[in-house]
Short mmCIF file of C-alpha atoms in Angstrom, two decimals:
data_model
loop_
_atom_site.label_atom_id
_atom_site.label_comp_id
_atom_site.label_asym_id
_atom_site.label_seq_id
_atom_site.Cartn_x
_atom_site.Cartn_y
_atom_site.Cartn_z
CA MET A 1112 -92.01 -128.59 -110.82
CA LYS A 1113 -89.94 -131.71 -111.28
CA ILE A 1114 -91.46 -135.08 -112.18
CA TYR A 1115 -90.09 -137.73 -109.81
CA ASN A 1116 -92.27 -140.66 -110.86
CA LYS A 1117 -92.92 -140.79 -114.61
CA LYS A 1118 -94.89 -144.03 -114.38
CA GLY A 1119 -97.17 -142.46 -111.77
CA LEU A 1120 -97.63 -139.43 -113.98
CA VAL A 1121 -98.65 -141.54 -116.97
CA VAL A 1122 -101.03 -143.61 -114.84
CA GLY A 1123 -102.50 -140.43 -113.39
CA ILE A 1124 -103.08 -138.91 -116.80
CA ILE A 1125 -104.64 -142.14 -118.16
CA PHE A 1126 -106.98 -142.60 -115.16
CA THR A 1127 -107.99 -138.93 -115.16
CA ALA A 1128 -108.65 -138.93 -118.91
CA PHE A 1129 -110.63 -142.16 -118.66
CA GLY A 1130 -112.67 -140.82 -115.76
CA VAL A 1131 -113.39 -137.49 -117.48
CA PHE A 1132 -114.33 -139.27 -120.70
CA ASN A 1133 -116.62 -141.66 -118.83
CA PHE A 1134 -118.15 -138.77 -116.83
CA ILE A 1135 -118.85 -136.70 -119.96
CA PHE A 1136 -120.23 -139.72 -121.79
CA ASN A 1137 -122.60 -140.40 -118.88
CA ILE A 1138 -123.83 -136.80 -118.89
CA ILE A 1139 -124.30 -136.65 -122.69
CA SER A 1140 -126.14 -139.99 -122.97
CA PRO A 1141 -127.48 -140.92 -119.53
CA GLU A 1142 -128.56 -144.46 -118.74
CA GLU A 1143 -132.31 -144.98 -118.35
CA PHE A 1144 -131.80 -147.46 -115.48
CA LEU A 1145 -130.95 -145.20 -112.48
CA PRO A 1146 -128.82 -147.64 -110.46
CA LYS A 1147 -126.61 -148.29 -113.49
CA GLN A 1148 -126.26 -144.55 -114.05
CA VAL A 1149 -125.27 -144.03 -110.43
CA LYS A 1150 -122.75 -146.88 -110.66
CA ASP A 1151 -121.23 -145.41 -113.87
CA MET A 1152 -120.96 -141.92 -112.35
CA THR A 1153 -119.42 -143.31 -109.19
CA PHE A 1154 -116.92 -145.28 -111.26
CA ALA A 1155 -116.07 -142.14 -113.27
CA MET A 1156 -115.55 -140.04 -110.14
CA LEU A 1157 -113.43 -142.77 -108.55
CA SER A 1158 -111.26 -142.95 -111.69
CA ILE A 1159 -110.83 -139.18 -111.67
CA LEU A 1160 -109.85 -139.19 -107.98
CA ILE A 1161 -107.37 -142.04 -108.42
CA GLY A 1162 -105.86 -140.29 -111.44
CA ILE A 1163 -105.50 -136.96 -109.67
CA GLY A 1164 -103.95 -138.68 -106.64
CA SER A 1165 -101.44 -140.50 -108.79
CA PHE A 1166 -100.76 -137.33 -110.74
CA ILE A 1167 -100.03 -135.39 -107.55
CA ARG A 1168 -97.82 -138.18 -106.12
CA ALA A 1169 -95.70 -138.07 -109.30
CA PHE A 1170 -94.48 -134.61 -108.33
CA SER A 1171 -93.73 -135.40 -104.68
CA LYS A 1172 -90.21 -136.56 -103.86
CA GLN A 1173 -91.28 -138.18 -100.57
CA ALA A 1174 -94.25 -140.02 -102.12
CA THR A 1175 -92.03 -141.33 -104.94
CA ARG A 1176 -89.50 -142.57 -102.38
CA GLU A 1177 -92.30 -144.36 -100.46
CA ASP A 1178 -93.57 -145.94 -103.68
CA LEU A 1179 -90.10 -147.21 -104.61
CA ILE A 1180 -89.58 -148.69 -101.15
CA LYS A 1181 -93.00 -150.37 -101.36
CA ASP A 1182 -92.30 -151.73 -104.86
CA ASN A 1183 -88.87 -153.09 -103.91
CA ASP A 1184 -89.91 -154.68 -100.61
CA GLU A 1185 -88.99 -158.40 -100.62
CA ARG A 1186 -92.23 -159.46 -98.96
CA ASN A 1187 -94.34 -157.70 -101.60
CA ARG A 1188 -92.26 -159.18 -104.41
CA LEU A 1189 -92.53 -162.71 -102.89
CA LEU A 1190 -96.28 -162.27 -102.51
CA THR A 1191 -96.56 -161.15 -106.14
CA LEU A 1192 -94.50 -164.14 -107.36
CA ARG A 1193 -96.57 -166.60 -105.35
CA THR A 1194 -99.85 -165.04 -106.44
CA LYS A 1195 -98.86 -165.19 -110.12
CA SER A 1196 -97.63 -168.75 -109.77
CA LEU A 1197 -100.91 -169.93 -108.17
CA THR A 1198 -102.91 -167.99 -110.75
CA LEU A 1199 -101.04 -169.73 -113.58
CA LYS A 1200 -101.63 -173.15 -112.00
CA ILE A 1201 -105.36 -172.42 -111.62
CA LEU A 1202 -105.51 -171.20 -115.25
CA TYR A 1203 -103.84 -174.42 -116.44
CA GLY A 1204 -106.39 -176.48 -114.51
CA CYS A 1205 -109.37 -174.49 -115.82
CA LEU A 1206 -108.17 -174.78 -119.43
CA ILE A 1207 -107.53 -178.50 -119.13
CA VAL A 1208 -110.95 -179.10 -117.54
CA SER A 1209 -112.59 -176.93 -120.20
CA THR A 1210 -110.85 -178.77 -123.04
CA ILE A 1211 -111.68 -182.19 -121.66
CA GLY A 1212 -115.23 -181.13 -120.86
CA GLY A 1213 -115.74 -179.84 -124.39
CA VAL A 1214 -114.45 -183.04 -125.96
CA VAL A 1215 -116.59 -185.20 -123.64
CA GLY A 1216 -119.63 -183.00 -124.26
CA TYR A 1217 -119.17 -183.28 -128.01
CA LYS A 1218 -118.65 -187.04 -127.89
CA LEU A 1219 -121.75 -187.57 -125.70
CA THR A 1220 -124.15 -185.24 -127.50
CA ALA A 1221 -122.66 -184.96 -131.01
CA ASN A 1222 -123.73 -181.30 -130.86
CA THR A 1223 -121.41 -179.00 -132.84
CA ALA A 1224 -121.84 -176.23 -130.26
CA TRP A 1225 -119.14 -178.01 -128.17
CA ILE A 1226 -116.48 -177.60 -130.90
CA PRO A 1227 -115.66 -173.93 -130.10
CA VAL A 1228 -115.48 -174.75 -126.39
CA TYR A 1229 -112.69 -177.29 -126.69
CA THR A 1230 -111.04 -175.63 -129.67
CA VAL A 1231 -110.61 -172.26 -127.96
CA SER A 1232 -109.55 -173.93 -124.70
CA ALA A 1233 -107.02 -176.10 -126.50
CA ILE A 1234 -105.59 -173.14 -128.42
CA LEU A 1235 -105.26 -171.09 -125.22
CA LEU A 1236 -103.68 -174.04 -123.43
CA GLY A 1237 -101.18 -174.50 -126.27
CA PHE A 1238 -100.41 -170.78 -126.27
CA LEU A 1239 -99.85 -170.89 -122.52
CA VAL A 1240 -97.44 -173.83 -122.80
CA LEU A 1241 -95.59 -172.10 -125.64
CA VAL A 1242 -95.22 -168.86 -123.69
CA GLU A 1243 -94.01 -170.81 -120.64
CA LEU A 1244 -91.45 -172.58 -122.79
CA ILE A 1245 -90.16 -169.36 -124.37
CA VAL A 1246 -89.92 -167.65 -120.98
CA SER A 1247 -88.06 -170.58 -119.43
CA ILE A 1248 -85.55 -170.62 -122.32
CA TYR A 1249 -85.09 -166.87 -121.94
CA TYR A 1250 -84.37 -167.10 -118.22
CA GLU A 1251 -82.10 -170.12 -118.60
CA ARG A 1252 -79.89 -168.16 -120.97
CA ARG A 1253 -79.89 -165.09 -118.74
CA MET A 1254 -78.96 -166.87 -115.49
#
């Protein structure tokens, strides 16, 4: 059998292995709380089924062709770009609000528990700005 979709094969193997590991772990050491055990077993079975489906699609020429058409569709790519752009804007806003809220909380209460809140938020915000700068420089040189 010929592998037509290597990425699908790897995803299938990873999902199947994760599901089998989770299933075996749930059998060896079951959860005492029954609803959590049912949820874990359902999650394991779902992972196994997704992995097997992806594994089988990796060997099908027609399924691989359908996956490539779906991945390269302009509407899907535009939707992905817009979704990621809006997600980044929301993340910026959340980090800015968290940083300002942490500083204001520390100034109002003088409680040192606020220091990690604004410190971590500020570090993540700085990292996000740095990554955006590096990516923009990369794409300016490429285009």
